[in-house]
Short mmCIF file of C-alpha atoms and ligand atoms in Angstrom, two decimals:
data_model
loop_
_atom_site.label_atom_id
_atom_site.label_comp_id
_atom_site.label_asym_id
_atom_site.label_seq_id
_atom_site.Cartn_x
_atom_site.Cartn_y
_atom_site.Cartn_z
CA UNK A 273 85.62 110.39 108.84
CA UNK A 274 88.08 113.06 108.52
CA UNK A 275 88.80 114.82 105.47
CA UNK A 276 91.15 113.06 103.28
CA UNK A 277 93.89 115.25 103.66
CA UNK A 278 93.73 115.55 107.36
CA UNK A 279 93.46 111.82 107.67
CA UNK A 280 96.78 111.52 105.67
CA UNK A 281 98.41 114.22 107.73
CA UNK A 282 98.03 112.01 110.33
CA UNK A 283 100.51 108.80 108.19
CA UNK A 284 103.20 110.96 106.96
CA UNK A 285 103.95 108.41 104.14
CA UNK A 286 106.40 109.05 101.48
CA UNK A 287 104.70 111.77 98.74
CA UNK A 288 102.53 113.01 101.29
CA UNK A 289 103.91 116.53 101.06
CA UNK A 290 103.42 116.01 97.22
CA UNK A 291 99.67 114.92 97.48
CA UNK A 292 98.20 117.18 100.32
CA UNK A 293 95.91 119.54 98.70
CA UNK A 294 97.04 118.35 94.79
CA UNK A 295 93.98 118.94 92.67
CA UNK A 296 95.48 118.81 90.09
CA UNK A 297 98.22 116.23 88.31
CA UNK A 298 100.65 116.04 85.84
CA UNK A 299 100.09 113.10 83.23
CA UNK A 300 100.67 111.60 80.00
CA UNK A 301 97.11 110.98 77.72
CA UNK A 302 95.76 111.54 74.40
CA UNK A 303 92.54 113.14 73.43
CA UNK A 304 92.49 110.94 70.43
CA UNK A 305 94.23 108.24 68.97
CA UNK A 306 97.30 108.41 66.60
CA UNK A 307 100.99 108.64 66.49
CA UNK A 308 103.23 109.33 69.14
CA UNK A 309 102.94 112.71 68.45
CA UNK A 310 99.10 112.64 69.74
CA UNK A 311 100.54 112.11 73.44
CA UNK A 312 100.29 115.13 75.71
CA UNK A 313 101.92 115.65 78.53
CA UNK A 314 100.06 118.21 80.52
CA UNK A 315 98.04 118.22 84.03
CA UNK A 316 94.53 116.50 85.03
CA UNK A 317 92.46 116.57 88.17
CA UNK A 318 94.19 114.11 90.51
CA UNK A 319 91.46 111.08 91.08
CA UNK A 320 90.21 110.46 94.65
CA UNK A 321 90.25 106.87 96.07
CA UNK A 322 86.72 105.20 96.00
CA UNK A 323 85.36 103.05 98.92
CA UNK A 324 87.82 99.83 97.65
CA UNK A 325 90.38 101.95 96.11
CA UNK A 326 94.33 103.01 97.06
CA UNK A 327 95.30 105.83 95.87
CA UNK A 328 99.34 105.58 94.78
CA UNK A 329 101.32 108.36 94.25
CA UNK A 330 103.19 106.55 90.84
CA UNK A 331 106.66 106.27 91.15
CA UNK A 332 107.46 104.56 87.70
CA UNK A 333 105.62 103.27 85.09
CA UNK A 334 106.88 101.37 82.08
CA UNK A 335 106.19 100.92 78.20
CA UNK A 336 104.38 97.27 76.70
CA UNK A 337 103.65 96.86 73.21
CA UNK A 338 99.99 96.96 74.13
CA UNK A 339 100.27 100.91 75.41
CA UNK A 340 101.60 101.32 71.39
CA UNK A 341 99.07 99.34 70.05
CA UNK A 342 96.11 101.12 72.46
CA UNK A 343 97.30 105.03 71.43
CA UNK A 344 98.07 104.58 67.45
CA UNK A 345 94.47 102.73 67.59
CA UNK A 346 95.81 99.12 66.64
CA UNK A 347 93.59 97.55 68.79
CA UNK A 348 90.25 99.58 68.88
CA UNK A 349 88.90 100.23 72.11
CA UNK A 350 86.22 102.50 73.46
CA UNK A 351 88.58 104.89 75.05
CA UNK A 352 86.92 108.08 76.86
CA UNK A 353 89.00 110.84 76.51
CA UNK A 354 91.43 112.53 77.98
CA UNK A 355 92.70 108.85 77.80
CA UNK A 356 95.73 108.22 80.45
CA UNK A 357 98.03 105.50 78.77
CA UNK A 358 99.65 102.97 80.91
CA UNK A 359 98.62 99.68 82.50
CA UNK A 360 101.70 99.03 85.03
CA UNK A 361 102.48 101.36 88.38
CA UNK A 362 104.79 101.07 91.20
CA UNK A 363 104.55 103.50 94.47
CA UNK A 364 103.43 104.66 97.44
CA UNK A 365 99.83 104.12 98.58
CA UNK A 366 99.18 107.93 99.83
CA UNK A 367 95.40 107.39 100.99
CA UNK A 368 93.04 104.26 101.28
CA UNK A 369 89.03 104.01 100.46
CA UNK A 370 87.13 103.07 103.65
CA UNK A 371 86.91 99.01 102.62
CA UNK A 372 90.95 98.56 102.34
CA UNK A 373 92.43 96.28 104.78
CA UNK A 374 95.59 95.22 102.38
CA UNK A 375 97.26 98.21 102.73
CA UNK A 376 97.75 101.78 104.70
CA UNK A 377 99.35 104.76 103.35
CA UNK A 378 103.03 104.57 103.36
CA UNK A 379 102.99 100.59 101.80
CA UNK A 380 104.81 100.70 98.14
CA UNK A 381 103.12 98.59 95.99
CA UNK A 382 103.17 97.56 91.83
CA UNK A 383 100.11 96.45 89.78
CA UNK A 384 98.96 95.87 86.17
CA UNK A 385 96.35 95.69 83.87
CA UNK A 386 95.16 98.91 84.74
CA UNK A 387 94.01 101.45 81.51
CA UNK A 388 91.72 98.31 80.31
CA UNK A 389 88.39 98.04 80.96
CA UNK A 390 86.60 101.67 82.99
CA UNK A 391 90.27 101.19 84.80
CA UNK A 392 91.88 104.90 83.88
CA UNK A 393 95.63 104.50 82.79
CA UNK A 394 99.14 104.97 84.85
CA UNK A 395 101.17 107.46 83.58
CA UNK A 396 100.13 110.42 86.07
CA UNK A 397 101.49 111.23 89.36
CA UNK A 398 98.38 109.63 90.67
CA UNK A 399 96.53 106.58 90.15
CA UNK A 400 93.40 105.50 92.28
CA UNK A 401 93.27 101.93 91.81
CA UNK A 402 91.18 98.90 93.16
CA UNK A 403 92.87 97.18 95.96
CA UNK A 404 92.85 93.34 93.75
CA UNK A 405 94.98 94.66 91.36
CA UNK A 406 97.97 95.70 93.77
CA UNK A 407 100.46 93.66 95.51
CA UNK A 408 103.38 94.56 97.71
CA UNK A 409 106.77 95.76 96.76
CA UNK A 410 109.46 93.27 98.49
CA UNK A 411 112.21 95.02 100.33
CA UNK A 412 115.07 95.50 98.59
CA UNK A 413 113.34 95.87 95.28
CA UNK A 414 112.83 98.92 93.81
CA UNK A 415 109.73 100.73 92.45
CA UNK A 416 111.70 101.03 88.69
CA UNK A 417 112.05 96.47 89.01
CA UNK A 418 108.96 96.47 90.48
CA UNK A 419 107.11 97.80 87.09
CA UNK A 420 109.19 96.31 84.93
CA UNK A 421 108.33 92.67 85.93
CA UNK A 422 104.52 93.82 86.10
CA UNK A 423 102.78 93.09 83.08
CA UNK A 424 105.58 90.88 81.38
CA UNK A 425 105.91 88.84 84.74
CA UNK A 426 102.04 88.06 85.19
CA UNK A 427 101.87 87.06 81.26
CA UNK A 428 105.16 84.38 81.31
CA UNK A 429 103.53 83.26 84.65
CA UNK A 430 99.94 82.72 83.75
CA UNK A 431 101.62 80.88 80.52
CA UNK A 432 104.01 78.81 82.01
CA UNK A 433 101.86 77.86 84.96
CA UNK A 434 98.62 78.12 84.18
CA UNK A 435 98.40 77.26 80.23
CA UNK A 436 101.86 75.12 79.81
CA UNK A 437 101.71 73.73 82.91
CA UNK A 438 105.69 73.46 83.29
CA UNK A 439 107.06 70.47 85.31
CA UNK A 440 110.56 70.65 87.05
CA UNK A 441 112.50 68.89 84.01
CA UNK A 442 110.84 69.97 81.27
CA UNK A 443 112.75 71.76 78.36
CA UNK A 444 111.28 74.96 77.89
CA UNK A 445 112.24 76.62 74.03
CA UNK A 446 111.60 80.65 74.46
CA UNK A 447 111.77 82.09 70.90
CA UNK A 448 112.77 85.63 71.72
CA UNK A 449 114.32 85.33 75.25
CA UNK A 450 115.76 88.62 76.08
CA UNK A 451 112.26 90.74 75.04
CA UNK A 452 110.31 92.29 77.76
CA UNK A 453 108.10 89.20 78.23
CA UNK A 454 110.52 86.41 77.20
CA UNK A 455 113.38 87.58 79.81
CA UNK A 456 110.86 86.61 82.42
CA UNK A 457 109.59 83.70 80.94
CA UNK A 458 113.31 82.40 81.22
CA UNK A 459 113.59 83.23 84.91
CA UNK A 460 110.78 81.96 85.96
CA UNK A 461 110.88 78.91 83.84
CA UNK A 462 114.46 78.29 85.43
CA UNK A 463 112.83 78.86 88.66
CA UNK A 464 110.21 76.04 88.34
CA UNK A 465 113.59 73.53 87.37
CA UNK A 466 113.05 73.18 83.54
CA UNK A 467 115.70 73.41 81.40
CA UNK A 468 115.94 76.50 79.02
CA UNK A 469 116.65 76.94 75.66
CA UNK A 470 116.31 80.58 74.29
CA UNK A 471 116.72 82.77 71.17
CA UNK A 472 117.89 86.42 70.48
CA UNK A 473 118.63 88.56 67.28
CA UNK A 474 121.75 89.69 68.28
CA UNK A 475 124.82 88.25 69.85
CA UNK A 476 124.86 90.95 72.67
CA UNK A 477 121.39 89.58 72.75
CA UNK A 478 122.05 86.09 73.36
CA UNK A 479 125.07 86.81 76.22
CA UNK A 480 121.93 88.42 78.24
CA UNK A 481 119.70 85.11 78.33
CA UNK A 482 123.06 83.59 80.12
CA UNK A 483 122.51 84.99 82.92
CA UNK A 484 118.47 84.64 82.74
CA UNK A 485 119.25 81.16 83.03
CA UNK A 486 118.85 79.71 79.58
CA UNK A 487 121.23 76.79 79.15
CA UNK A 488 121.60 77.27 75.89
CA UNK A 489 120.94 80.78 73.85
CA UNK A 490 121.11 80.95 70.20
CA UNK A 491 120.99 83.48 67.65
CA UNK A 492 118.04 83.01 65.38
CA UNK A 493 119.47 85.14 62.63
CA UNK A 494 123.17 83.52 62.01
CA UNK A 495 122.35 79.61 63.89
CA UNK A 496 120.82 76.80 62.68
CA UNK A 497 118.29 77.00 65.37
CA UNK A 498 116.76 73.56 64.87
CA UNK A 499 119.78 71.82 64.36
CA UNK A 500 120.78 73.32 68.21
CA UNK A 501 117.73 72.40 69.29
CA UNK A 502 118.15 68.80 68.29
CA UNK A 503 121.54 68.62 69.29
CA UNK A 504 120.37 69.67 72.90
CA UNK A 505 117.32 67.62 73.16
CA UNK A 506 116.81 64.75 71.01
CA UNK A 507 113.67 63.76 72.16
CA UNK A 508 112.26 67.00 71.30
CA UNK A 509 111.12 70.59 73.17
CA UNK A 510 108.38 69.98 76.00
CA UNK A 511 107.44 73.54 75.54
CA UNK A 512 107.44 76.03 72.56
CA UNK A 513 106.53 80.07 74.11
CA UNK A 514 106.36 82.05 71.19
CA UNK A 515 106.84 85.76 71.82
CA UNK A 516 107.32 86.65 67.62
CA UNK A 517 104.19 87.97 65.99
CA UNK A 518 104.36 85.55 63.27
CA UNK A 519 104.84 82.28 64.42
CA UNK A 520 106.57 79.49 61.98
CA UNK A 521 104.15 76.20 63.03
CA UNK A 522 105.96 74.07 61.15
CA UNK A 523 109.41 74.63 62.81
CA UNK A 524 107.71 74.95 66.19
CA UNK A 525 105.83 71.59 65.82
CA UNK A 526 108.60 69.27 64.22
CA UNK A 527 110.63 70.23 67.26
CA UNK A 528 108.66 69.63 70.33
CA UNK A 529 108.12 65.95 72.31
CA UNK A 530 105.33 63.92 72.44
CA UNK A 531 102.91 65.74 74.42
CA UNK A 532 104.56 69.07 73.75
CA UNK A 533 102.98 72.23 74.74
CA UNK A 534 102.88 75.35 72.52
CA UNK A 535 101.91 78.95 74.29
CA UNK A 536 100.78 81.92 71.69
CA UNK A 537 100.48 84.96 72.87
CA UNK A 538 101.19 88.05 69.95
CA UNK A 539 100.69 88.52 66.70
CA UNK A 540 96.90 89.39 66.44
CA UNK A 541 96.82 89.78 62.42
CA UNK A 542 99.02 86.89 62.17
CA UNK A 543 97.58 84.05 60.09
CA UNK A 544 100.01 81.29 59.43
CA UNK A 545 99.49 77.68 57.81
CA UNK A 546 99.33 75.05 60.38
CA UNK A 547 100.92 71.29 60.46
CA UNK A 548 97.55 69.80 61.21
CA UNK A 549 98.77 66.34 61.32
CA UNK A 550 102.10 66.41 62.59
CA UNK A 551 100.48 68.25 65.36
CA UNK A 552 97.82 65.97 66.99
CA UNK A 553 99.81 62.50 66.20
CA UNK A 554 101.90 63.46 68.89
CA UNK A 555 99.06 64.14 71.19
CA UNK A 556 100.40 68.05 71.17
CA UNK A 557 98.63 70.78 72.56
CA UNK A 558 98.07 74.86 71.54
CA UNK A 559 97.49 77.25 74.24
CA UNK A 560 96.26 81.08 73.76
CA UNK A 561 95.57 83.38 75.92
CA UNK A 562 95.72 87.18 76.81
CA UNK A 563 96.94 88.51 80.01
CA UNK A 564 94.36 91.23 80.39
CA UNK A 565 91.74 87.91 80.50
CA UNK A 566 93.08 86.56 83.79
CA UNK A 567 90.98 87.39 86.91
CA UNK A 568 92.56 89.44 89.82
CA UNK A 569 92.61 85.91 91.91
CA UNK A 570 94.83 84.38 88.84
CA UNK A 571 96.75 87.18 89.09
CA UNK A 572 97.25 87.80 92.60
CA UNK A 573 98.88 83.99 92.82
CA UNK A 574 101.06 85.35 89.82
CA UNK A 575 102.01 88.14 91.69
CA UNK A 576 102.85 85.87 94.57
CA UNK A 577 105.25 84.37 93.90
CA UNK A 578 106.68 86.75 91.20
CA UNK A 579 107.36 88.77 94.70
CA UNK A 580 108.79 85.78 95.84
CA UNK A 581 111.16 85.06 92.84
CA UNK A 582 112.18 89.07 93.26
CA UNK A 583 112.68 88.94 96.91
CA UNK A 584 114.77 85.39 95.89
CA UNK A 585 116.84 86.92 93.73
CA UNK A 586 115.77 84.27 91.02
CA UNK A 587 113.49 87.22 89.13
CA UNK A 588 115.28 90.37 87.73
CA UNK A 589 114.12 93.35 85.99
CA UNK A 590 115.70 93.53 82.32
CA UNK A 591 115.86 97.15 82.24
CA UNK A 592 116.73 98.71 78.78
CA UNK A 593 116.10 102.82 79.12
CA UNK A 594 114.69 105.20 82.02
CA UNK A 595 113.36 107.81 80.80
CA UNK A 596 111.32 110.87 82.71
CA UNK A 597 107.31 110.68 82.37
CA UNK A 598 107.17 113.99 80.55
CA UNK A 599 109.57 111.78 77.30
CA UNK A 600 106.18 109.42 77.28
CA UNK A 601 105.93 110.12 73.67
CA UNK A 602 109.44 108.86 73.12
CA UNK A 603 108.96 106.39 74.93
CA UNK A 604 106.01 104.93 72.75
CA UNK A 605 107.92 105.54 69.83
CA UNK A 606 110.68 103.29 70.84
CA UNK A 607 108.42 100.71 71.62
CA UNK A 608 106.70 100.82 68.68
CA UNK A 609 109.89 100.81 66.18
CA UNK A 610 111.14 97.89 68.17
CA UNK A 611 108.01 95.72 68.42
CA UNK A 612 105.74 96.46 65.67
CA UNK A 613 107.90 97.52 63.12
CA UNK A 614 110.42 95.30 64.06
CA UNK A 615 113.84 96.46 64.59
CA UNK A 616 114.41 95.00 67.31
CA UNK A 617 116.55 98.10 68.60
CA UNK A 618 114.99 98.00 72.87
CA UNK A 619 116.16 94.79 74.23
CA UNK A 620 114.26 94.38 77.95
CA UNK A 621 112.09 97.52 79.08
CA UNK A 622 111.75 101.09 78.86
CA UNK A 623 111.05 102.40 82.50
CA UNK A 624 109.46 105.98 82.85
CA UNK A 625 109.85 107.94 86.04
CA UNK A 626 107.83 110.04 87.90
N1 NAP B 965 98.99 87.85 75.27
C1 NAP B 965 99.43 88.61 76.25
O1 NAP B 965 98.90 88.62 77.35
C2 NAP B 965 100.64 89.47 76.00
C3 NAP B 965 101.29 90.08 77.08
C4 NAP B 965 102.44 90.82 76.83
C5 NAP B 965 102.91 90.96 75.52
N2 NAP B 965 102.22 90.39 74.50
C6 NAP B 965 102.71 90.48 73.12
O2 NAP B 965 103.87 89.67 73.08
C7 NAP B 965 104.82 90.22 72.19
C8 NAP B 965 106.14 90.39 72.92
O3 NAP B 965 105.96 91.37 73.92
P1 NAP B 965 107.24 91.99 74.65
O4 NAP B 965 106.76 92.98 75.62
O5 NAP B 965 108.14 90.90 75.10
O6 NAP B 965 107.92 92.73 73.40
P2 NAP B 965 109.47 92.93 73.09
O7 NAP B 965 110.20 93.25 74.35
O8 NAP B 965 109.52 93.91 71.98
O9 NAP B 965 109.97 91.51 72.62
C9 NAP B 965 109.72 91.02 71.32
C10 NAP B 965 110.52 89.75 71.22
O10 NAP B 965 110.22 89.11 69.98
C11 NAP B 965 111.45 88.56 69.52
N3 NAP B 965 111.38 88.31 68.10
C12 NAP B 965 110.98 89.15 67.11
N4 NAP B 965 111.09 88.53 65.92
C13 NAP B 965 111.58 87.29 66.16
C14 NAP B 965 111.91 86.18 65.34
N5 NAP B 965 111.77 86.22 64.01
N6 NAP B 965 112.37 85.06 65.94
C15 NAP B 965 112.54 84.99 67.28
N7 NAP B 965 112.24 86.02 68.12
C16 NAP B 965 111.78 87.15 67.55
C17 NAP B 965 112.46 89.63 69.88
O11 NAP B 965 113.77 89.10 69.84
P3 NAP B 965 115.07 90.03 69.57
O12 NAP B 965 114.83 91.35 70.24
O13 NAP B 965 116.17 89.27 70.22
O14 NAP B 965 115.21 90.16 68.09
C18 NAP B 965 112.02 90.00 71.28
O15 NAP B 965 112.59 89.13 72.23
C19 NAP B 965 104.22 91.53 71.67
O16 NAP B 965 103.68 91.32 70.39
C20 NAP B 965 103.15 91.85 72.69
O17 NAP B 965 102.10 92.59 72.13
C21 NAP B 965 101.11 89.64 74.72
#
């Protein structure tokens, strides 16, 4: 076996001018957790491919609440440090491990639920990263829509699919439909034929789930939500996604069907009272779940046809700010304002270059 850079010589795929001889890499980590402010961006040994591995040169890389939640220590992990943030990448594979088949260098690919687990992070020029947790970039799409359907596509897929189990005809009620995750869950609920109701905060807000595909989109702080709900579906919502961190059970229940289905998937401190009764009479059901759970098979056939819904036109990446790697910090702090503390102020994602 050649040496790795003489074996890539030998491809000539895009970055490979970049990579040749790189030993070192520019990235955004912390050395311990905190505010923004704690995020450095500053250079790290570039990682080499093991035996199952691709190494991608990162094109673009994106913000989730989870990053915010992950550095300000939210969510305590065991995090070795220097700790690169990210889960989501899109690229160029620039070298392969000996075991890949999937892909050669040149291939531009996206993948998720990386940082998690011994999985290092994505913001860096370089990621090495196992071959089941990276699927193919359609033509046509680029590496900045690629990443920002990654993490928030797999979640409203494994929910709607797996969990909710959506039927062509349901009516699907997304509270929060132009967020990161609930402007996919609309699409792709769309694309599986239900019908779509959706929410926003703000009128400009509810004028982007139109085009998502919601049939109807309300604003949750001036409408009389239930009363549109009703009004739209007498018989009551087949599914409830909540995207809020403090879900309102009693609303939620009184509205949906016999048989309704209700997907949770935020609000980890959230504790609210729950309509026991109301709930199982109509033979309802509550489904949980966490994304970073899923297994690379679940979500490889996630990824499937996400790259089929992109390459379909029917998927499109809500895209609120791109911003260069080195603004990381920024980055997290819009997030965080937005999500945690509420104000609602990015509306879709916040795409990094780099
Ligand atoms: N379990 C998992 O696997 C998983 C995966 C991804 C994300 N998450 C979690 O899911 C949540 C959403 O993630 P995201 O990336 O979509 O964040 P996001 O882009 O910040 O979206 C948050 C959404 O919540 C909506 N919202 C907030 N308060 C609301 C209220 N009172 N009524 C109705 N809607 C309300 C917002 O609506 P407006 O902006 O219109 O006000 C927005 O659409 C986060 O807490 C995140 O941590 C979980």
């Amino acid at each position: 076996m050649p040496p790795a850079a003489n074996r890539f010589q030998t491809v000539g795929g895009r970055g490979s001018a970049d990579y040749i001889g790189r030993k070192m890499m520019k990235a955004a980590y912390i050395n311990r957790t905190g505010g923004p402010e704690v995020i450095v961006y500053g250079e790290l040994p570039t990682p080499k491919p093991g035996r199952q591995q691709c190494l991608v040169k990162v094109a673009a890389v994106d913000v989730n609440p989870i990053d915010v939640y992950v550095r300000s220590g939210m969510v305590p992990g065991q995090l070795s440090f220097p700790f690169i943030l990210g889960r989501d990448l899109a690229g160029t594979v620039v070298e392969t491990g000996p075991d890949v088949k999937r892909f050669k260098p040149g291939d531009r690919v996206w993948g998720t639920n990386q940082g998690f687990g011994n999985r290092p992070g994505t913001f860096a020029e370089f990621a090495a990263v196992d071959v089941q947790w990276l699927y193919p970039i359609p033509a046509g799409v680029s590496e900045e829509e690629a990443v920002a359907v990654s993490l928030v596509g797999v979640t409203a897929h494994l929910g709607l699919v797996q969990k909710a189990k959506v039927q062509a005809g349901d009516v699907v009620f997304v509270n929060g439909g132009a967020g990161g995750v609930g402007s996919c869950v609309v699409q792709m609920a769309k694309a599986l034929g239900a019908r779509v109701i959706a929410t926003a905060g703000s009128d400009e807000k509810v004028a982007a789930c139109r085009p998502l595909g919601a049939d109807l989109a309300i604003n949750y702080r001036t409408a009389d939500v239930a009363a549109a709900v009703k009004a739209f579906t007498p018989t009551g919502l087949n599914v409830w996604w909540e995207t809020a961190r403090e879900p309102d059970f009693d609303r939620a229940v009184s509205l949906l069907a016999a048989r309704g289905r209700m997907v949770l998937m935020a609000g980890r401190e959230a504790r609210p009272p729950f309509p026991v009764g109301p709930f199982y009479v109509k033979d309802c059901s509550l489904h949980g779940f966490a994304m970073f759970n899923a297994t690379a098979a679940e979500m490889g056939a996630a990824a499937a046809d996400i790259n089929r819904w992109l390459a379909e036109g029917k998927l499109k990446a809500r895209i609120y700010r791109v911003l260069p790697l080195a603004q990381a910090a920024e980055a997290h702090r819009l997030q965080e304002e937005s999500t945690v503390r509420q104000s609602g102020a990015v509306s879709g994602k916040i795409v990094l270059k780099v």
